[in-house]
Short mmCIF file of C-alpha atoms and ligand atoms in Angstrom, two decimals:
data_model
loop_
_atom_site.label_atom_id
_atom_site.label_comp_id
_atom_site.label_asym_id
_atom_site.label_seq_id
_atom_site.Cartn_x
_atom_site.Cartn_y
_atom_site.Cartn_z
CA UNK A 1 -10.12 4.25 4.96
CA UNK A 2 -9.18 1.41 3.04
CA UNK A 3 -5.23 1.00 3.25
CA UNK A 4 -2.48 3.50 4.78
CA UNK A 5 0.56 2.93 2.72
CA UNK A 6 1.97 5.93 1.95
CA UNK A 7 1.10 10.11 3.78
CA UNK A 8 1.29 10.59 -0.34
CA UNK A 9 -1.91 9.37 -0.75
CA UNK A 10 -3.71 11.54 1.74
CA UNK A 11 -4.26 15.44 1.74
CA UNK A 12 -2.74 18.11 3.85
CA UNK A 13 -6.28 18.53 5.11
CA UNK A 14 -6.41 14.71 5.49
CA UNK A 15 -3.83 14.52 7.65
CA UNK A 16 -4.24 17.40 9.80
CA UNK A 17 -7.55 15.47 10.48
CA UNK A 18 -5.69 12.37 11.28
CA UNK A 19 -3.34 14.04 13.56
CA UNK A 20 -6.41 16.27 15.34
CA UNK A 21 -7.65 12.54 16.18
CA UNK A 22 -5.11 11.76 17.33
CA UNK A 23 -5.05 14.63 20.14
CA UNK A 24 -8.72 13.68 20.63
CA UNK A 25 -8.38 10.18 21.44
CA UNK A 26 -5.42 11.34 23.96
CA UNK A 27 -7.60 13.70 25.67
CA UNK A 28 -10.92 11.91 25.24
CA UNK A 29 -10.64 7.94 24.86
CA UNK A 30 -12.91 5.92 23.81
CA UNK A 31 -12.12 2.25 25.08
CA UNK A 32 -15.15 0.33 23.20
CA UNK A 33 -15.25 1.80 19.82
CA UNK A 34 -13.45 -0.94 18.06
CA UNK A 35 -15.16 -3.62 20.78
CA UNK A 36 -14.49 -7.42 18.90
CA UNK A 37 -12.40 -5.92 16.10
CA UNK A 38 -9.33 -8.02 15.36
CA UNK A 39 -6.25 -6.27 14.00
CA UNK A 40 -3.60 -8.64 12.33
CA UNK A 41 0.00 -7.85 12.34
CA UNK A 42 2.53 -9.70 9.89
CA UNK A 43 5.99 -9.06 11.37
CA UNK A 44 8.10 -10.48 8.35
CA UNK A 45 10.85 -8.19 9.78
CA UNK A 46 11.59 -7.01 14.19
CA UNK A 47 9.92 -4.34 15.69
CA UNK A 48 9.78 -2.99 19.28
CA UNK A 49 7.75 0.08 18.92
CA UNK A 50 5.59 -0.70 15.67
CA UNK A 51 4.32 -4.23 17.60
CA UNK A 52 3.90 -2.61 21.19
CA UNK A 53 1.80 0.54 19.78
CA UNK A 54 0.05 -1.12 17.46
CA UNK A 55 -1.18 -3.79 20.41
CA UNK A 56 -1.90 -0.82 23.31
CA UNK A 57 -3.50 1.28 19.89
CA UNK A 58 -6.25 -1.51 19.76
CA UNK A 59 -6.09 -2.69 23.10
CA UNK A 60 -6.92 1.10 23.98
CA UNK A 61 -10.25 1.51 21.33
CA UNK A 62 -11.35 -2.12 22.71
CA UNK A 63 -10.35 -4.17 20.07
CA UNK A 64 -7.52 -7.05 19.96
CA UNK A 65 -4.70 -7.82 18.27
CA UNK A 66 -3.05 -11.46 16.32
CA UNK A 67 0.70 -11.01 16.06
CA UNK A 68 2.64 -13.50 13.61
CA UNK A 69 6.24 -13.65 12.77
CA UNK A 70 8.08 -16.28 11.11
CA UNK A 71 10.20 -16.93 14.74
CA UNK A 72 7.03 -17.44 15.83
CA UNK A 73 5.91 -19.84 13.77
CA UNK A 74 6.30 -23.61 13.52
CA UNK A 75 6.36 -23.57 10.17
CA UNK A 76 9.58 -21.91 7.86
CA UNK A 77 8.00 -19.15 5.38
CA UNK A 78 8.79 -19.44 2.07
CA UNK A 79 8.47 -15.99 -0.16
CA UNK A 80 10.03 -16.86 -3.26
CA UNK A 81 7.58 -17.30 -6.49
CA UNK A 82 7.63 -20.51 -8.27
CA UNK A 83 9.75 -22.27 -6.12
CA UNK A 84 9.52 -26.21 -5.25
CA UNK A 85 9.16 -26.49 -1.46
CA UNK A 86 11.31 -29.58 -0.67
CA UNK A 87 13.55 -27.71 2.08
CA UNK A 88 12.84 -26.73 5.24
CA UNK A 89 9.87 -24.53 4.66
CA UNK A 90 6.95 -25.89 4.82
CA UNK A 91 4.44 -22.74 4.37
CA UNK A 92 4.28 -20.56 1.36
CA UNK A 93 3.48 -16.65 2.23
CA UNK A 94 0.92 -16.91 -1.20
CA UNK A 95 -1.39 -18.96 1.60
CA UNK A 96 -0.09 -17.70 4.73
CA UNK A 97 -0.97 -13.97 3.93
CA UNK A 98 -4.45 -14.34 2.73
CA UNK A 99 -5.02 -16.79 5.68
CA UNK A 100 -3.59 -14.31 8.65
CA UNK A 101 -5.54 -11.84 6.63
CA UNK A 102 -8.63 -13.90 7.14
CA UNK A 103 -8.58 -13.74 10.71
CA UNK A 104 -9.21 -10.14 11.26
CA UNK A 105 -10.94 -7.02 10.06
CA UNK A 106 -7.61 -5.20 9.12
CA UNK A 107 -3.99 -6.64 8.49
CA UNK A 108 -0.48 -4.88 9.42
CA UNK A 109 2.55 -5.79 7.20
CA UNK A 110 6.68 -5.22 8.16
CA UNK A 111 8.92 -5.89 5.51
CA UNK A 112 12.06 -4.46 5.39
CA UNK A 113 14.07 -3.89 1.76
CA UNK A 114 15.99 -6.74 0.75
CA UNK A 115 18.60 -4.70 -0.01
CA UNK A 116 19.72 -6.92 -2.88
CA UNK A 117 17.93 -4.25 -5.87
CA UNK A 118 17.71 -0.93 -5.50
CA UNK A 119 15.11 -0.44 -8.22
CA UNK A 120 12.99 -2.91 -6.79
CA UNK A 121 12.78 -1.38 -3.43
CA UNK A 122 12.77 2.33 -4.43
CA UNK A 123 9.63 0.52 -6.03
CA UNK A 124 8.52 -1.62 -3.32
CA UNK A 125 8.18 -4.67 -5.07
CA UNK A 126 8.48 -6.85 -2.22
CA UNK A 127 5.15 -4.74 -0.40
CA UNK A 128 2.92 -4.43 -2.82
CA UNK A 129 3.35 -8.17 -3.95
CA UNK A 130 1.96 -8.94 0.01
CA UNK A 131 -0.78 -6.56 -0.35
CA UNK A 132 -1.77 -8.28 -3.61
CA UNK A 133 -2.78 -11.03 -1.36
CA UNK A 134 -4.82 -9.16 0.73
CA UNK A 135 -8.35 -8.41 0.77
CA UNK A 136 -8.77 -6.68 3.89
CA UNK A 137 -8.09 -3.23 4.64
CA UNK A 138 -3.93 -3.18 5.33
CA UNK A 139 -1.57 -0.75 6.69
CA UNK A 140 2.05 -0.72 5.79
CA UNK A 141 4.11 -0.80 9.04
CA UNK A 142 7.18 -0.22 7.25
CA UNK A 143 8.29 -1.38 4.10
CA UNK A 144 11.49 -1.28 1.81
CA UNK A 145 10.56 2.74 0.68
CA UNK A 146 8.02 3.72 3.33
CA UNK A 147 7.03 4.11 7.37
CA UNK A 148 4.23 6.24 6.96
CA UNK A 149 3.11 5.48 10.54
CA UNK A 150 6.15 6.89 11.79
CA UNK A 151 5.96 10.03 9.23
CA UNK A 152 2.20 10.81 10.80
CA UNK A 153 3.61 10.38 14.47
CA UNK A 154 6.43 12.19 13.65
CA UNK A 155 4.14 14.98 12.04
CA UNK A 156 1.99 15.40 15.14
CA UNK A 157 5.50 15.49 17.32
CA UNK A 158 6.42 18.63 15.40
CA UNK A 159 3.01 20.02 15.73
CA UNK A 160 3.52 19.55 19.52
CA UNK A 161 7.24 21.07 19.52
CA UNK A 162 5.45 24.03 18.14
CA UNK A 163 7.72 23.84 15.31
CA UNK A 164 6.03 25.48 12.39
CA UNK A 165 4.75 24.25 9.22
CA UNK A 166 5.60 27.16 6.77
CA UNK A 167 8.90 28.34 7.14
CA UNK A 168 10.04 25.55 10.21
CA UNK A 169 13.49 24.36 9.67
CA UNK A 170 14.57 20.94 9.58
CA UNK A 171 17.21 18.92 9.09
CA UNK A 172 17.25 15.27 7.88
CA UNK A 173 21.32 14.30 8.76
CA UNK A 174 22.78 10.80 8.05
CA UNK A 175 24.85 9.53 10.92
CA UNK A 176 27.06 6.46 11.47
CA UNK A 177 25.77 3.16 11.50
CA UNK A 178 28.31 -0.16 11.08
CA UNK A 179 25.51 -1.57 8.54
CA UNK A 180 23.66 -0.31 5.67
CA UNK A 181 20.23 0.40 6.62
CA UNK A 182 17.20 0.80 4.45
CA UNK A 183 15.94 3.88 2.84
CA UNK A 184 12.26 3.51 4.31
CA UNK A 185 13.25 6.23 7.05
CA UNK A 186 14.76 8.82 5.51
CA UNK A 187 12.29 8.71 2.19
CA UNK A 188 9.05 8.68 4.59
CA UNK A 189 10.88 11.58 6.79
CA UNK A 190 11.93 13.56 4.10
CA UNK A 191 8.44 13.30 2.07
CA UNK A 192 6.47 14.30 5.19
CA UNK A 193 8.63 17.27 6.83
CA UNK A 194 8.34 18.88 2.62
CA UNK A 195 4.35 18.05 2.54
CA UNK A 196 4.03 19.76 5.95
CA UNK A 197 5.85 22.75 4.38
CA UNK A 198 9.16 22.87 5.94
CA UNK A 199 12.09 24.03 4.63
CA UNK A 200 14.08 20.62 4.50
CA UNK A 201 17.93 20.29 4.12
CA UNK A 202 19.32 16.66 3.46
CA UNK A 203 22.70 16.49 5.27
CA UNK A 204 24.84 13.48 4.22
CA UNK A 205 28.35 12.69 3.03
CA UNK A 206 29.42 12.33 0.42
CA UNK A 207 28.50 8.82 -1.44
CA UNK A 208 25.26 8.76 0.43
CA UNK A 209 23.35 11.00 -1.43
CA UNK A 210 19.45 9.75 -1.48
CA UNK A 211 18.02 8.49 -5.18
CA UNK A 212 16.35 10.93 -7.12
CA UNK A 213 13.41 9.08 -7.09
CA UNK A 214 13.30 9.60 -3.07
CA UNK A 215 14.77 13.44 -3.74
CA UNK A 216 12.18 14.25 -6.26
CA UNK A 217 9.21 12.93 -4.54
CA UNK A 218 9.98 15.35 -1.85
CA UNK A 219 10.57 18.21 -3.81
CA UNK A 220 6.98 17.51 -5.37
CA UNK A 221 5.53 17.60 -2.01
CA UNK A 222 7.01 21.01 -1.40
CA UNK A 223 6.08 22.36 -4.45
CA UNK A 224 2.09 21.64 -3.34
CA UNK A 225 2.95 22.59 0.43
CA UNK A 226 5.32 26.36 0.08
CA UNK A 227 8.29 24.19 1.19
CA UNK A 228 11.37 23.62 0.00
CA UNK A 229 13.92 20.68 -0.08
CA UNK A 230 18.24 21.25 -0.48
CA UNK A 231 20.98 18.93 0.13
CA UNK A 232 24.47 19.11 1.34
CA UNK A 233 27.62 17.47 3.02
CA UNK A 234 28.49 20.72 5.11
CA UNK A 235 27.09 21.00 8.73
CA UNK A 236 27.32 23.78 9.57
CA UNK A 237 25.72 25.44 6.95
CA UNK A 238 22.97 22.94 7.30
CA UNK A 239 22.48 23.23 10.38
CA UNK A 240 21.91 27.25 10.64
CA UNK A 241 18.98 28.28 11.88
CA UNK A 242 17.60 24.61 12.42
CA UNK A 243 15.03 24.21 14.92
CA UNK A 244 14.80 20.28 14.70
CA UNK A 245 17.37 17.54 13.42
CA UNK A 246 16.19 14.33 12.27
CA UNK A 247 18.55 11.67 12.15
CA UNK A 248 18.96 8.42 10.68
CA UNK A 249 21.20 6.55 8.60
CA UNK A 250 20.88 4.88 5.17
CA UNK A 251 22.92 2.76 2.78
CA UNK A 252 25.39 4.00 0.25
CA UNK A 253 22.69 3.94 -3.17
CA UNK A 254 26.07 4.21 -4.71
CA UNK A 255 27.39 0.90 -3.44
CA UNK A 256 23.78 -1.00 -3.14
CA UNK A 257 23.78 -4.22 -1.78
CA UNK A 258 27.31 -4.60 -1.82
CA UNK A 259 28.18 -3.96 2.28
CA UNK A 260 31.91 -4.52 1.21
CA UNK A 261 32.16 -2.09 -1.00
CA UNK A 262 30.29 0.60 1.31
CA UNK A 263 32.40 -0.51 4.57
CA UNK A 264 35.50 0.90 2.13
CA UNK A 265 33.85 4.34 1.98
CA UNK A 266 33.00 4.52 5.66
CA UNK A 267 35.98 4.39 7.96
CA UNK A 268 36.54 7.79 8.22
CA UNK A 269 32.58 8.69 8.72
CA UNK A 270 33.02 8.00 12.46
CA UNK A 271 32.21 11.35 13.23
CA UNK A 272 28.85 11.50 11.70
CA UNK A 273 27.45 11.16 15.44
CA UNK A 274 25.46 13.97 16.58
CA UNK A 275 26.69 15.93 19.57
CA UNK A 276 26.32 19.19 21.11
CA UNK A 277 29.21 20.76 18.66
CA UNK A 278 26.50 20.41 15.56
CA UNK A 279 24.18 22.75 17.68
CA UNK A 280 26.49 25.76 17.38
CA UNK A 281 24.96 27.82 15.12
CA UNK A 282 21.02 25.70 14.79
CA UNK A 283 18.54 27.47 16.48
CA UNK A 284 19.08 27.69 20.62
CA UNK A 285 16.37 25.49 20.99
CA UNK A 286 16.77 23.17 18.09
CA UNK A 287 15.43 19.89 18.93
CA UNK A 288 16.51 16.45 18.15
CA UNK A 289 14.21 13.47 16.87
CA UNK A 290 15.26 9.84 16.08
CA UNK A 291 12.37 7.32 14.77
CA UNK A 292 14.57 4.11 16.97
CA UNK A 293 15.92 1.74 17.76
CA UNK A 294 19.39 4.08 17.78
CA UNK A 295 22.49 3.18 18.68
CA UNK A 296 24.22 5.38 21.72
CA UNK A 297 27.56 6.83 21.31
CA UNK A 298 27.28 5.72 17.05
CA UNK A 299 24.61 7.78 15.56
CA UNK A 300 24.29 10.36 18.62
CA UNK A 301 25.62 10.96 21.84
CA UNK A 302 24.61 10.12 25.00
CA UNK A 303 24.39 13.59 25.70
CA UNK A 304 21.66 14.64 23.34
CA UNK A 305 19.79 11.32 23.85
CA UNK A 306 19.49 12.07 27.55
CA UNK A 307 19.52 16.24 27.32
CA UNK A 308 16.85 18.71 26.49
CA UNK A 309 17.25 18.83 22.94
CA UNK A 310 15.33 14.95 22.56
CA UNK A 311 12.30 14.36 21.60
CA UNK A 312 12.13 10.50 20.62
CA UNK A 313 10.22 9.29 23.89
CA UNK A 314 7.13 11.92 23.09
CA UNK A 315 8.16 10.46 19.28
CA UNK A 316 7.26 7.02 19.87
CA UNK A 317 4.78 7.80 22.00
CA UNK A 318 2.53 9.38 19.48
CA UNK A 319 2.89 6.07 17.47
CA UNK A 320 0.33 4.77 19.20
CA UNK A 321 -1.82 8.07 19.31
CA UNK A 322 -1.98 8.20 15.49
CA UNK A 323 -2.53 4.57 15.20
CA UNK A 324 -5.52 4.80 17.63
CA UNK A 325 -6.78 7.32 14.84
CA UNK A 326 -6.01 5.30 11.52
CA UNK A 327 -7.50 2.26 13.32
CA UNK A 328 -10.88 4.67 14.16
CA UNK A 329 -10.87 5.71 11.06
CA UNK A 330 -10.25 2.44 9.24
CA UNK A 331 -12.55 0.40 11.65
CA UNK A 332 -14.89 2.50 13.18
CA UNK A 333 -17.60 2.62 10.48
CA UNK A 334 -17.52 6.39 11.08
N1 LIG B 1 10.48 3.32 14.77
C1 LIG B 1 10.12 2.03 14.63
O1 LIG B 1 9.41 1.63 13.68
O2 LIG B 1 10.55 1.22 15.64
P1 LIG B 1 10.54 -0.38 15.59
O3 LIG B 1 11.44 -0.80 14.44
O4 LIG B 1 11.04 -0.80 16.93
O5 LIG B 1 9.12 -0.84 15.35
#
């Protein structure tokens, strides 16, 4: 394996494989496989979970880890093309890249969207003009449009819920959030839970409405898969019958890049927080997943966080599981 950017490029089959790894490594580890591999991880934007997994994923097959971040460094990053350095940084990421690159047998790349464009990062301009610079093997640890790292976790978490593929309900809801977060989320969520063959409803109010770009590519996927993908602002009728919830929030593609404008549309949102009420007529098991970091008593309630219905420990636990398997896979030589 060469890159993981995106569960697009991969099979259903693929995958499955990937995931069945996973469960392999968990049950049968094997602590020398990737013995004096180096895995190097560009953190142009913060992480808890995606830094931690990523270091006990290597740390567990025998390898190591470099971890760089611009608060790290003693150097400012610049990232702007064709600029004339005379401020305060003093490194330009057209050498830093291909240098951390250098320094290991893989790289790892966080950049959130800029937020600025909304063209450019339903494209992912910003990502793919770091990978340009890269002539290792690379795996995108979240970028402007994608977290397919958390999509493969995430897929193996609803394999382990023993919801189903065909015919499993989900729903991906938008909940409060005071600022207007990327699209990288909810695009990689949505993609994955219609490749896997689910039958996917978008729940979101009005004036956050995903692109079509992010709406179509999931309605592809379910096309190949048996699934299906539907949107609405009502939950109740989105939530009948559910047997998981997936939330998340996203910025207004409405009001895109322009906070101001979206903080007008959002007072009275406040009760976008998933609680126990939206589980009235899901089904009696319905489970709740969150990718994190999420914000108590905003998005959710305290109650589901800390009730039954969660699943987002197990969640970000299987980071690391399915990272041990793209790092066999991309590292191993087998
Ligand atoms: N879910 C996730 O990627 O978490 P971090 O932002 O903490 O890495």
């Amino acid at each position: 394996m060469k890159y993981f950017n995106d569960l697009a490029d991969f099979s259903i089959g693929e995958i499955k494989e990937l995931v069945a790894l996973a469960r392999r490594l968990d049950d049968k580890p094997e602590p020398r496989v990737l013995e004096g591999k180096v895995l190097s991880l560009l953190f142009l934007s913060p992480s808890l979970r995606t830094l931690i997994s990523f270091q006990s994923a290597m740390a567990r097959l025998g390898g190591s880890t470099c971890v760089i971040s611009p608060e790290m460094s003693i150097h400012g990053l610049e990232s702007r093309s064709g600029i004339v350095m005379d401020g305060v940084a003093a490194e330009h990421i057209r050498e830093a890249i291909p240098v951390i690159a250098s320094y290991g047998d893989a790289i790892g790349i966080r950049a959130f969207a800029k937020r600025e464009n909304l063209d450019d990062d339903l494209n992912d301009r910003e990502f793919r003009e770091l990978i340009s610079l890269v002539d290792k093997p690379y795996i995108n640890m979240e970028s402007a449009i994608n977290h397919p790292c958390q999509s493969l976790a995430d897929w193996k978490t609803l394999d382990d819920l023993g919801i189903p593929a065909s015919g499993g309900k989900l729903v991906l809801s938008w909940t409060w959030h005071p600022s207007p977060l990327p699209f990288a989320v909810p695009a990689a969520t949505l993609h994955m839970a219609a490749l896997r063959g689910m039958d996917v409803t978008v729940l979101r109010p009005e004036g956050f409405a995903l692109p079509d770009a992010i709406m179509n590519k999931a309605r592809q996927a379910a096309t190949l898969s048996g699934g299906s993908v539907t949107e609405t602002n009502d939950c109740s009728s989105a939530m009948q019958g559910s047997q998981v919830i997936y939330a998340n929030s996203w910025a207004s593609a409405r009001h895109y890049g322009d906070k101001r404008a979206e903080d007008q549309i959002k007072p009275k949102l406040g009760e976008w927080c998933v609680d126990e009420t939206w589980f009235g007529n899901a089904a009696s098991d319905c489970r709740f997943m969150h990718c994190m970091p999420v914000r108590r008593g905003v998005s959710v309630t305290d109650r589901i966080l800390d009730g039954p219905r969660s699943a987002i420990i197990a969640e970000a636990r299987n980071r690391m599981l399915v990272q041990m398997a793209l790092l066999h896979r991309m590292l191993s030589g087998s």
